Amino acid sequence: MRGFNEYSYSFVYFSGHSYICDMKTDFLYIEISNQYAKLIRNEVLKPGDRLPSVRMLCKERRIGMNTAKRVFLELEGQSLIESRPQSGYFVSRLPSQRLPLPEVSRPQQAASRNEPEELIHKVYANMGKNDLTLFSMGVPSDELLPLAKLNKEMMRATRELQDSGTGYEQLQGNEKLRRMIAARSLLWGGSLHEDDLVTTAGGMNALSFCMMALAKPGDIIAMESPCFSGILQLAASLGLKVLELPTHPTTGIDMEAFKKAIPHINLCLLVPNFNTPLGSCMPDEHKKEVVELLSKHQIPLIEDDIYGDLYFGAQRPKCCKSFDKEGIVLWCSSISKTLAPGYRVGWVAPGKYKEQILKLKLVHAISSSSITQEAVASFLKSGRYENHLRKLRKILQSNYLNYIQTITEYFPPGTKTSRPQGGLALWVELDEKINTTALFDRAMKQKMSFGPGRMFTLQNQFENCMRLSLGLPWSEEIRQQLKLLGLLAASML
Ligand SMILES: Cc1ncc(COP(=O)(O)O)c(C=O)c1O
């Protein structure tokens, strides 16, 4: 095999003349990593080829150590390269780039309310069951969570809170928690203040307050397609019509379709960073354009950023909220996907709709649970959250690579997969003859569950698709279950 140094490396180096010394580091590392990504995707650089060392890259491209390291982190985040202890970076041997990507989804251009309620109930009936392999649950398994440290924080919270946390707290929510969330907003390009935030009982609660505050029955809400089933159900329960937008598996909503939809919609809800089930992440320029267009038409955007901290690459993606000049973006999130789904700690930065949200919180909740909020606030303050996230992100990315390898080996011909660069979900599209709702029943007999594609839409689409959770700790047993799932799918052809 032709080695990196013999051929490709000089190509990269000599073609790198567009390097500008005073360019911002951010743009520079993205530019260089894009050049490498292109070479790897075009197979100029082949699996197993060695990349230059960090030091060599610095010298050849005349960049600083930090920029060079970010180039490698970014490529690693896209699963294009892998590091080998004591040896450096190599082009990934995994076939992840060769499994085809699903097409852009093409939902009908009419708002609909055809809820797959029965299927959703069937899948969620398995929540919390220990005797099943739950490829269906979109949360990290408790084996990936810092349980002992959280227990200590809970004890500390009861000691430190006034009346041991038994009383109602202020309506807006725990002040320390809001301060920590505001401080972390710098990571995604925001500049929130603690007063900008209202805490809620998890992310779903934040989304429902937002929808209740902004929409009335019959209104049309635009969303990605496929989209998290809980959001579809919430919209249906409030009597809203859902307009599902064509969505690209890596870059999110189709911008042309979005622009055409604007005159017809009253509200928009997006999961721009690593949404479920696709794992797509909208490029910054799309986020900016979405916010500008919605601001122009005074249409509010509910931004669900629940997966934003789970990026595999070098840097956390920005949020739409960071482009919001007029307060039309209601930025929602929670710790359910990163730390403790059972604590029910979430929040919203509701922009100019804060008073409506506070009124709804008073009517529907009175206050949030004080002990779990305090425990999470201390966990964030101690810096342990960032350490935990670093580990969790590595595990999720490694799970993704293991899933891809197993799917490539054992799933039937014609299988396509998404290429998430973060988050907890892998979207798998099978041959059109395979109905995943029927496959679900067969898988349950083998003690495993997954999310059938039909759960994630109100239309007749995705019948041959499934969502797999990346949140299980990888083991030989999981590999065997995934293999079995592939064989079951193949038997339906
Ligand atoms: C996109 C999205 N939003 C919200 C939620 C609900 O989050 P929480 O458990 O914090 O209510 C989920 C859970 O799966 C989700 O996938």
Short mmCIF file of C-alpha atoms and ligand atoms in Angstrom, two decimals:
data_model
loop_
_atom_site.label_atom_id
_atom_site.label_comp_id
_atom_site.label_asym_id
_atom_site.label_seq_id
_atom_site.Cartn_x
_atom_site.Cartn_y
_atom_site.Cartn_z
CA MET A 1 0.00 0.00 0.00
CA ARG A 2 1.29 3.41 -0.86
CA GLY A 3 2.27 5.17 2.38
CA PHE A 4 1.19 8.62 3.34
CA ASN A 5 4.69 10.09 3.13
CA GLU A 6 5.33 8.79 -0.37
CA TYR A 7 2.34 10.34 -2.05
CA SER A 8 -0.57 11.89 -0.33
CA TYR A 9 1.17 13.98 2.22
CA SER A 10 3.08 16.05 -0.32
CA PHE A 11 -0.20 16.46 -2.22
CA VAL A 12 -1.86 17.93 0.82
CA TYR A 13 1.07 20.10 1.60
CA PHE A 14 1.55 21.57 -1.86
CA SER A 15 -2.13 22.06 -2.44
CA GLY A 16 -2.36 23.94 0.85
CA HIS A 17 -1.35 27.30 -0.65
CA SER A 18 -4.60 28.94 0.42
CA TYR A 19 -3.31 29.14 4.00
CA ILE A 20 -3.54 32.71 5.24
CA CYS A 21 -1.43 33.62 8.26
CA ASP A 22 -3.88 35.95 9.96
CA MET A 23 -6.93 33.71 9.47
CA LYS A 24 -8.83 32.96 12.67
CA THR A 25 -7.81 29.61 14.23
CA ASP A 26 -11.39 28.38 13.99
CA PHE A 27 -11.55 28.74 10.23
CA LEU A 28 -8.02 27.48 9.80
CA TYR A 29 -8.47 24.15 11.55
CA ILE A 30 -11.77 23.58 9.76
CA GLU A 31 -10.18 24.40 6.43
CA ILE A 32 -7.27 22.03 6.96
CA SER A 33 -9.44 19.23 8.33
CA ASN A 34 -11.82 19.64 5.36
CA GLN A 35 -8.89 19.18 3.00
CA TYR A 36 -7.89 15.94 4.72
CA ALA A 37 -11.52 14.77 4.91
CA LYS A 38 -11.84 15.20 1.15
CA LEU A 39 -8.68 13.19 0.51
CA ILE A 40 -9.90 10.40 2.77
CA ARG A 41 -13.42 10.32 1.28
CA ASN A 42 -11.97 10.30 -2.25
CA GLU A 43 -9.68 7.47 -1.14
CA VAL A 44 -6.55 9.37 -2.10
CA LEU A 45 -5.62 8.59 1.48
CA LYS A 46 -6.46 4.93 2.05
CA PRO A 47 -7.47 3.06 5.22
CA GLY A 48 -4.37 2.44 7.31
CA ASP A 49 -2.31 5.29 5.77
CA ARG A 50 -0.39 7.22 8.36
CA LEU A 51 -1.00 10.95 8.80
CA PRO A 52 1.74 13.40 9.73
CA SER A 53 2.53 13.87 13.42
CA VAL A 54 1.17 16.95 15.19
CA ARG A 55 4.66 18.44 15.08
CA MET A 56 5.04 17.79 11.34
CA LEU A 57 1.67 19.31 10.59
CA CYS A 58 2.65 22.44 12.55
CA LYS A 59 5.86 22.76 10.58
CA GLU A 60 4.45 22.05 7.14
CA ARG A 61 1.34 24.22 7.48
CA ARG A 62 2.96 26.85 9.69
CA ILE A 63 0.30 26.56 12.36
CA GLY A 64 0.34 26.37 16.16
CA MET A 65 0.17 23.13 18.17
CA ASN A 66 -3.41 23.80 19.28
CA THR A 67 -4.65 24.28 15.73
CA ALA A 68 -2.89 21.09 14.60
CA LYS A 69 -4.39 19.13 17.50
CA ARG A 70 -7.86 20.43 16.65
CA VAL A 71 -7.43 19.29 13.03
CA PHE A 72 -6.86 15.72 14.26
CA LEU A 73 -9.64 15.91 16.85
CA GLU A 74 -12.06 17.10 14.17
CA LEU A 75 -11.12 14.27 11.80
CA GLU A 76 -11.35 11.78 14.66
CA GLY A 77 -14.78 13.22 15.50
CA GLN A 78 -15.89 12.47 11.95
CA SER A 79 -14.57 8.92 12.44
CA LEU A 80 -12.24 9.39 9.47
CA ILE A 81 -9.02 8.79 11.38
CA GLU A 82 -8.03 6.87 14.48
CA SER A 83 -5.17 7.35 16.91
CA ARG A 84 -2.96 4.42 17.83
CA PRO A 85 -1.09 4.65 21.12
CA GLN A 86 2.58 5.64 20.61
CA SER A 87 2.21 5.51 16.81
CA GLY A 88 0.17 8.56 15.79
CA TYR A 89 -2.86 9.03 13.56
CA PHE A 90 -3.99 6.71 10.76
CA VAL A 91 -6.85 6.77 8.25
CA SER A 92 -9.67 4.78 9.84
CA ARG A 93 -9.85 1.13 8.80
CA LEU A 94 -13.56 1.07 9.43
CA PRO A 95 -15.87 0.82 6.47
CA SER A 96 -18.12 3.50 7.97
CA GLN A 97 -17.69 5.80 5.00
CA ARG A 98 -18.67 3.11 2.52
CA LEU A 99 -22.11 2.23 3.85
CA PRO A 100 -24.37 4.48 1.80
CA LEU A 101 -26.13 7.42 3.42
CA PRO A 102 -29.96 7.52 3.37
CA GLU A 103 -31.47 10.05 0.96
CA VAL A 104 -32.96 13.39 2.07
CA SER A 105 -36.40 12.56 3.51
CA ARG A 106 -39.34 13.59 1.31
CA PRO A 107 -42.47 13.94 3.48
CA GLN A 108 -45.62 15.14 1.73
CA GLN A 109 -45.96 18.90 1.67
CA ALA A 110 -49.13 18.94 3.74
CA ALA A 111 -49.46 19.23 7.50
CA SER A 112 -50.80 16.03 9.03
CA ARG A 113 -51.95 14.51 12.34
CA ASN A 114 -51.64 10.78 11.79
CA GLU A 115 -50.03 9.71 15.06
CA PRO A 116 -48.45 6.23 15.39
CA GLU A 117 -49.70 6.14 19.00
CA GLU A 118 -50.01 2.38 19.42
CA LEU A 119 -46.52 1.71 18.14
CA ILE A 120 -45.01 4.38 20.40
CA HIS A 121 -46.77 2.87 23.43
CA LYS A 122 -45.55 -0.58 22.52
CA VAL A 123 -41.93 0.59 22.30
CA TYR A 124 -42.04 2.72 25.45
CA ALA A 125 -43.69 -0.09 27.44
CA ASN A 126 -40.16 -1.55 27.65
CA MET A 127 -38.70 1.48 29.44
CA GLY A 128 -36.73 0.41 32.54
CA LYS A 129 -36.86 -3.34 31.79
CA ASN A 130 -33.58 -5.06 32.71
CA ASP A 131 -34.05 -8.33 30.87
CA LEU A 132 -34.07 -6.71 27.41
CA THR A 133 -31.36 -5.16 25.24
CA LEU A 134 -32.85 -1.72 24.82
CA PHE A 135 -31.53 -0.41 21.51
CA SER A 136 -34.72 1.65 21.67
CA MET A 137 -33.89 3.93 24.62
CA GLY A 138 -32.35 7.26 23.62
CA VAL A 139 -30.43 7.77 26.86
CA PRO A 140 -27.00 6.63 28.09
CA SER A 141 -27.18 3.44 30.13
CA ASP A 142 -26.53 3.99 33.85
CA GLU A 143 -23.21 2.15 33.47
CA LEU A 144 -22.01 5.21 31.54
CA LEU A 145 -23.09 7.67 34.24
CA PRO A 146 -21.10 8.93 37.27
CA LEU A 147 -23.51 7.43 39.81
CA ALA A 148 -21.29 7.51 42.92
CA LYS A 149 -20.39 11.17 42.38
CA LEU A 150 -24.02 12.08 41.79
CA ASN A 151 -25.03 10.28 45.00
CA LYS A 152 -22.57 12.44 46.92
CA GLU A 153 -23.97 15.58 45.32
CA MET A 154 -27.49 14.54 46.33
CA MET A 155 -26.37 14.11 49.96
CA ARG A 156 -24.59 17.44 49.88
CA ALA A 157 -27.68 19.11 48.39
CA THR A 158 -29.91 17.97 51.28
CA ARG A 159 -27.30 19.27 53.74
CA GLU A 160 -26.77 22.61 52.09
CA LEU A 161 -30.25 23.62 51.00
CA GLN A 162 -32.38 25.63 53.35
CA ASP A 163 -34.95 23.30 55.04
CA SER A 164 -33.03 20.40 53.39
CA GLY A 165 -34.74 21.18 50.12
CA THR A 166 -38.24 20.41 51.39
CA GLY A 167 -39.79 23.79 50.60
CA TYR A 168 -40.94 25.37 47.34
CA GLU A 169 -38.17 27.33 45.67
CA GLN A 170 -38.38 30.52 43.60
CA LEU A 171 -40.50 30.22 40.47
CA GLN A 172 -37.69 30.75 37.98
CA GLY A 173 -35.73 27.84 39.47
CA ASN A 174 -32.48 27.20 41.33
CA GLU A 175 -30.27 30.26 40.96
CA LYS A 176 -26.95 28.41 41.13
CA LEU A 177 -28.09 26.03 38.39
CA ARG A 178 -29.22 28.88 36.16
CA ARG A 179 -25.87 30.62 36.71
CA MET A 180 -23.94 27.49 35.70
CA ILE A 181 -26.07 26.98 32.58
CA ALA A 182 -25.62 30.64 31.66
CA ALA A 183 -21.84 30.34 32.08
CA ARG A 184 -21.77 27.26 29.84
CA SER A 185 -23.65 29.15 27.10
CA LEU A 186 -20.26 30.56 26.06
CA LEU A 187 -19.46 27.09 24.71
CA TRP A 188 -22.15 27.35 22.02
CA GLY A 189 -21.71 31.00 21.13
CA GLY A 190 -24.31 32.32 23.60
CA SER A 191 -24.03 34.94 26.29
CA LEU A 192 -26.91 34.11 28.61
CA HIS A 193 -27.47 35.58 32.05
CA GLU A 194 -29.05 33.55 34.85
CA ASP A 195 -32.15 35.78 34.60
CA ASP A 196 -32.63 34.61 31.01
CA LEU A 197 -33.37 31.05 32.16
CA VAL A 198 -36.33 29.20 33.67
CA THR A 199 -35.82 25.66 34.98
CA THR A 200 -38.27 22.85 34.20
CA ALA A 201 -38.89 19.18 34.99
CA GLY A 202 -36.75 17.89 32.11
CA GLY A 203 -36.50 18.88 28.47
CA MET A 204 -39.95 17.60 27.49
CA ASN A 205 -41.53 19.86 30.10
CA ALA A 206 -39.62 22.84 28.67
CA LEU A 207 -40.84 21.99 25.15
CA SER A 208 -44.45 21.65 26.29
CA PHE A 209 -44.42 25.01 28.10
CA CYS A 210 -43.02 26.58 24.91
CA MET A 211 -45.63 25.00 22.64
CA MET A 212 -48.45 25.86 25.06
CA ALA A 213 -47.25 29.46 25.28
CA LEU A 214 -46.92 30.00 21.55
CA ALA A 215 -49.54 27.98 19.70
CA LYS A 216 -53.27 27.43 19.61
CA PRO A 217 -55.19 24.43 18.21
CA GLY A 218 -55.07 24.32 14.41
CA ASP A 219 -51.75 26.19 14.17
CA ILE A 220 -49.06 24.72 11.94
CA ILE A 221 -45.70 23.81 13.41
CA ALA A 222 -42.69 22.96 11.20
CA MET A 223 -40.26 20.23 12.27
CA GLU A 224 -37.57 17.93 10.95
CA SER A 225 -38.63 14.63 9.41
CA PRO A 226 -37.96 12.10 10.91
CA CYS A 227 -38.38 13.68 14.33
CA PHE A 228 -38.44 12.54 18.01
CA SER A 229 -41.81 10.84 18.62
CA GLY A 230 -42.40 12.69 21.92
CA ILE A 231 -42.42 16.00 20.09
CA LEU A 232 -44.90 14.72 17.49
CA GLN A 233 -47.17 13.46 20.26
CA LEU A 234 -46.90 16.71 22.18
CA ALA A 235 -47.90 18.74 19.11
CA ALA A 236 -50.82 16.38 18.46
CA SER A 237 -51.99 16.61 22.08
CA LEU A 238 -52.22 20.41 21.73
CA GLY A 239 -54.20 20.13 18.50
CA LEU A 240 -51.38 21.43 16.28
CA LYS A 241 -50.79 20.38 12.70
CA VAL A 242 -47.26 19.23 11.99
CA LEU A 243 -45.49 20.21 8.80
CA GLU A 244 -42.65 17.74 8.38
CA LEU A 245 -39.75 19.25 6.47
CA PRO A 246 -37.46 17.31 4.11
CA THR A 247 -34.33 16.65 6.14
CA HIS A 248 -30.80 15.71 5.12
CA PRO A 249 -29.16 12.97 7.22
CA THR A 250 -26.06 15.05 7.95
CA THR A 251 -27.03 18.73 7.57
CA GLY A 252 -30.61 18.78 8.86
CA ILE A 253 -33.60 20.55 7.32
CA ASP A 254 -33.56 21.27 3.61
CA MET A 255 -33.23 25.05 3.44
CA GLU A 256 -35.18 25.48 0.21
CA ALA A 257 -38.13 23.54 1.62
CA PHE A 258 -37.89 25.55 4.82
CA LYS A 259 -38.06 28.85 2.94
CA LYS A 260 -41.11 27.67 1.01
CA ALA A 261 -42.80 26.61 4.26
CA ILE A 262 -42.40 29.95 6.05
CA PRO A 263 -45.57 31.66 4.76
CA HIS A 264 -47.63 28.67 5.96
CA ILE A 265 -46.33 28.13 9.49
CA ASN A 266 -47.07 29.67 12.89
CA LEU A 267 -44.23 28.07 14.79
CA CYS A 268 -41.05 26.06 14.25
CA LEU A 269 -39.37 23.42 16.42
CA LEU A 270 -35.92 22.17 15.50
CA VAL A 271 -33.30 19.93 17.07
CA PRO A 272 -30.37 21.46 15.15
CA ASN A 273 -27.53 19.61 16.93
CA PHE A 274 -27.40 15.79 16.54
CA ASN A 275 -31.13 15.34 16.51
CA THR A 276 -32.79 12.04 17.02
CA PRO A 277 -33.17 9.78 15.07
CA LEU A 278 -30.92 11.07 12.23
CA GLY A 279 -28.06 12.59 14.23
CA SER A 280 -27.85 15.46 11.73
CA CYS A 281 -26.20 18.74 12.66
CA MET A 282 -27.14 21.96 10.88
CA PRO A 283 -24.18 24.00 9.59
CA ASP A 284 -23.80 27.40 11.27
CA GLU A 285 -24.79 29.27 8.13
CA HIS A 286 -28.11 27.38 8.02
CA LYS A 287 -28.76 28.14 11.70
CA LYS A 288 -28.09 31.81 11.10
CA GLU A 289 -30.32 31.94 8.03
CA VAL A 290 -33.16 30.13 9.82
CA VAL A 291 -33.08 32.64 12.69
CA GLU A 292 -32.91 35.61 10.32
CA LEU A 293 -35.86 34.40 8.24
CA LEU A 294 -37.98 33.55 11.26
CA SER A 295 -37.16 36.91 12.89
CA LYS A 296 -38.22 38.69 9.72
CA HIS A 297 -41.60 36.95 9.83
CA GLN A 298 -41.87 37.09 13.65
CA ILE A 299 -42.26 33.30 13.87
CA PRO A 300 -40.88 31.83 17.14
CA LEU A 301 -38.35 29.00 17.05
CA ILE A 302 -38.30 26.37 19.79
CA GLU A 303 -34.73 25.10 19.71
CA ASP A 304 -34.25 21.72 21.39
CA ASP A 305 -30.51 21.45 22.13
CA ILE A 306 -30.67 18.35 24.29
CA TYR A 307 -27.86 16.55 22.41
CA GLY A 308 -25.57 19.56 21.79
CA ASP A 309 -22.96 18.57 24.42
CA LEU A 310 -22.50 15.13 22.86
CA TYR A 311 -20.31 16.16 19.89
CA PHE A 312 -17.64 13.73 18.70
CA GLY A 313 -15.48 16.42 17.06
CA ALA A 314 -13.16 19.12 18.38
CA GLN A 315 -15.75 21.71 19.25
CA ARG A 316 -19.30 22.00 20.48
CA PRO A 317 -21.61 23.14 17.67
CA LYS A 318 -23.26 26.55 17.95
CA CYS A 319 -26.94 26.99 18.69
CA CYS A 320 -29.56 28.95 16.74
CA LYS A 321 -29.96 30.98 19.92
CA SER A 322 -26.49 32.45 19.37
CA PHE A 323 -27.83 34.21 16.24
CA ASP A 324 -31.01 35.46 17.91
CA LYS A 325 -31.08 39.27 18.09
CA GLU A 326 -34.81 39.68 18.72
CA GLY A 327 -35.54 37.08 21.40
CA ILE A 328 -37.62 34.83 19.12
CA VAL A 329 -35.62 31.67 19.94
CA LEU A 330 -36.65 29.61 22.96
CA TRP A 331 -33.55 27.53 23.70
CA CYS A 332 -34.43 24.32 25.59
CA SER A 333 -32.28 21.57 27.03
CA SER A 334 -31.83 19.16 29.95
CA ILE A 335 -29.34 16.81 31.58
CA SER A 336 -31.33 13.73 30.56
CA LYS A 337 -29.04 12.73 27.70
CA THR A 338 -25.79 13.39 29.51
CA LEU A 339 -26.17 12.85 33.25
CA ALA A 340 -29.39 11.67 34.86
CA PRO A 341 -32.66 11.26 32.94
CA GLY A 342 -34.48 10.39 36.17
CA TYR A 343 -33.58 13.66 37.94
CA ARG A 344 -35.93 15.53 35.62
CA VAL A 345 -33.80 18.65 35.41
CA GLY A 346 -34.27 20.80 32.31
CA TRP A 347 -34.53 24.45 31.35
CA VAL A 348 -35.49 27.02 28.76
CA ALA A 349 -34.07 30.41 27.82
CA PRO A 350 -37.37 31.74 26.46
CA GLY A 351 -36.17 35.06 24.99
CA LYS A 352 -39.02 37.56 24.83
CA TYR A 353 -41.58 34.95 25.91
CA LYS A 354 -40.27 34.62 29.47
CA GLU A 355 -43.39 35.98 31.20
CA GLN A 356 -45.66 33.51 29.37
CA ILE A 357 -43.38 30.62 30.33
CA LEU A 358 -43.27 31.69 33.98
CA LYS A 359 -47.08 31.90 34.11
CA LEU A 360 -47.37 28.40 32.65
CA LYS A 361 -44.79 27.03 35.06
CA LEU A 362 -46.73 28.48 38.00
CA VAL A 363 -50.02 26.98 36.81
CA HIS A 364 -48.67 23.57 35.82
CA ALA A 365 -45.80 22.96 38.26
CA ILE A 366 -45.62 25.66 41.01
CA SER A 367 -41.90 24.96 41.33
CA SER A 368 -39.24 22.48 40.29
CA SER A 369 -37.63 19.76 42.41
CA SER A 370 -35.05 21.59 44.52
CA ILE A 371 -32.74 18.74 45.53
CA THR A 372 -31.94 17.41 42.06
CA GLN A 373 -31.42 20.94 40.70
CA GLU A 374 -29.01 21.76 43.54
CA ALA A 375 -27.10 18.48 43.05
CA VAL A 376 -26.74 19.13 39.32
CA ALA A 377 -25.68 22.75 39.94
CA SER A 378 -22.87 21.58 42.28
CA PHE A 379 -21.81 18.89 39.82
CA LEU A 380 -21.51 21.50 37.09
CA LYS A 381 -19.70 23.95 39.36
CA SER A 382 -17.10 21.38 40.43
CA GLY A 383 -15.96 20.84 36.82
CA ARG A 384 -16.87 17.15 37.06
CA TYR A 385 -19.52 17.56 34.38
CA GLU A 386 -16.92 18.49 31.75
CA ASN A 387 -14.74 15.50 32.74
CA HIS A 388 -17.72 13.19 32.55
CA LEU A 389 -18.77 14.59 29.17
CA ARG A 390 -15.29 14.06 27.74
CA LYS A 391 -15.44 10.37 28.67
CA LEU A 392 -19.04 9.91 27.58
CA ARG A 393 -18.41 11.44 24.15
CA LYS A 394 -15.47 9.08 23.54
CA ILE A 395 -17.59 6.07 24.53
CA LEU A 396 -20.51 7.08 22.31
CA GLN A 397 -18.24 7.61 19.32
CA SER A 398 -16.52 4.30 19.88
CA ASN A 399 -19.95 2.64 20.16
CA TYR A 400 -20.93 4.22 16.85
CA LEU A 401 -17.86 2.74 15.16
CA ASN A 402 -18.53 -0.68 16.68
CA TYR A 403 -22.18 -0.55 15.52
CA ILE A 404 -21.12 0.38 11.99
CA GLN A 405 -18.63 -2.46 11.84
CA THR A 406 -21.22 -5.00 13.03
CA ILE A 407 -23.93 -3.63 10.73
CA THR A 408 -21.58 -3.80 7.76
CA GLU A 409 -20.83 -7.45 8.54
CA TYR A 410 -24.29 -8.77 9.38
CA PHE A 411 -27.07 -6.55 8.04
CA PRO A 412 -28.58 -7.44 4.67
CA PRO A 413 -27.42 -5.90 1.38
CA GLY A 414 -28.94 -2.49 0.68
CA THR A 415 -28.55 -1.28 4.28
CA LYS A 416 -27.80 2.43 4.66
CA THR A 417 -26.81 4.28 7.83
CA SER A 418 -26.63 7.86 9.01
CA ARG A 419 -23.24 9.29 9.98
CA PRO A 420 -23.85 11.10 13.24
CA GLN A 421 -21.05 13.33 14.43
CA GLY A 422 -22.51 13.39 17.90
CA GLY A 423 -25.57 12.42 19.92
CA LEU A 424 -27.09 9.11 20.86
CA ALA A 425 -28.82 7.85 17.75
CA LEU A 426 -27.96 5.84 14.67
CA TRP A 427 -30.55 5.74 11.86
CA VAL A 428 -30.57 2.60 9.75
CA GLU A 429 -32.44 2.28 6.46
CA LEU A 430 -33.07 -1.28 5.27
CA ASP A 431 -34.24 -2.74 2.00
CA GLU A 432 -37.77 -1.50 1.21
CA LYS A 433 -39.17 -5.02 1.57
CA ILE A 434 -38.33 -5.07 5.30
CA ASN A 435 -41.04 -3.64 7.53
CA THR A 436 -39.42 -2.60 10.81
CA THR A 437 -42.71 -2.58 12.76
CA ALA A 438 -43.00 -6.31 12.00
CA LEU A 439 -39.26 -6.74 12.67
CA PHE A 440 -39.79 -5.13 16.09
CA ASP A 441 -42.14 -7.97 17.13
CA ARG A 442 -39.61 -10.57 16.02
CA ALA A 443 -36.79 -8.75 17.84
CA MET A 444 -38.85 -8.62 21.05
CA LYS A 445 -39.11 -12.41 20.98
CA GLN A 446 -35.29 -12.38 21.04
CA LYS A 447 -35.31 -10.00 24.01
CA MET A 448 -34.33 -6.78 22.28
CA SER A 449 -36.10 -3.63 21.23
CA PHE A 450 -35.33 -0.74 18.86
CA GLY A 451 -37.21 2.28 17.52
CA PRO A 452 -39.15 1.35 14.33
CA GLY A 453 -38.97 4.15 11.74
CA ARG A 454 -42.72 4.75 11.67
CA MET A 455 -42.53 6.13 15.25
CA PHE A 456 -40.71 9.21 14.04
CA THR A 457 -43.25 10.59 11.58
CA LEU A 458 -46.97 11.29 11.19
CA GLN A 459 -46.85 10.23 7.56
CA ASN A 460 -46.56 6.93 5.75
CA GLN A 461 -42.79 6.83 5.49
CA PHE A 462 -39.74 5.23 7.12
CA GLU A 463 -41.48 1.80 7.33
CA ASN A 464 -38.11 0.20 6.45
CA CYS A 465 -36.04 2.28 8.90
CA MET A 466 -35.01 1.97 12.53
CA ARG A 467 -33.33 4.00 15.25
CA LEU A 468 -30.64 2.35 17.35
CA SER A 469 -29.46 3.90 20.58
CA LEU A 470 -25.70 4.35 20.96
CA GLY A 471 -26.06 4.66 24.73
CA LEU A 472 -25.40 1.00 25.67
CA PRO A 473 -21.98 -0.05 26.98
CA TRP A 474 -20.36 -2.02 24.14
CA SER A 475 -19.72 -5.71 24.86
CA GLU A 476 -19.60 -9.05 23.08
CA GLU A 477 -23.21 -9.57 24.16
CA ILE A 478 -24.33 -6.34 22.48
CA ARG A 479 -22.42 -7.30 19.35
CA GLN A 480 -24.20 -10.66 19.28
CA GLN A 481 -27.60 -9.01 19.73
CA LEU A 482 -26.91 -6.54 16.93
CA LYS A 483 -25.74 -9.40 14.71
CA LEU A 484 -28.96 -11.26 15.50
CA LEU A 485 -30.98 -8.18 14.62
CA GLY A 486 -29.23 -8.03 11.24
CA LEU A 487 -29.91 -11.72 10.62
CA LEU A 488 -33.58 -11.30 11.58
CA ALA A 489 -33.83 -8.40 9.12
CA ALA A 490 -32.16 -10.48 6.41
CA SER A 491 -34.66 -13.30 7.00
CA MET A 492 -37.48 -10.92 6.00
CA LEU A 493 -36.14 -10.43 2.50
C1 LIG B 1 -35.10 15.50 20.95
C2 LIG B 1 -35.56 15.23 22.34
N1 LIG B 1 -36.10 16.22 23.08
C3 LIG B 1 -36.55 16.01 24.33
C4 LIG B 1 -36.47 14.77 24.92
C5 LIG B 1 -36.99 14.58 26.31
O1 LIG B 1 -35.99 14.93 27.25
P1 LIG B 1 -36.23 14.86 28.82
O2 LIG B 1 -36.00 13.44 29.24
O3 LIG B 1 -35.20 15.80 29.38
O4 LIG B 1 -37.61 15.32 29.11
C6 LIG B 1 -35.94 13.71 24.19
C7 LIG B 1 -35.88 12.35 24.78
O5 LIG B 1 -35.67 11.36 24.13
C8 LIG B 1 -35.46 13.94 22.88
O6 LIG B 1 -34.93 12.97 22.13
#
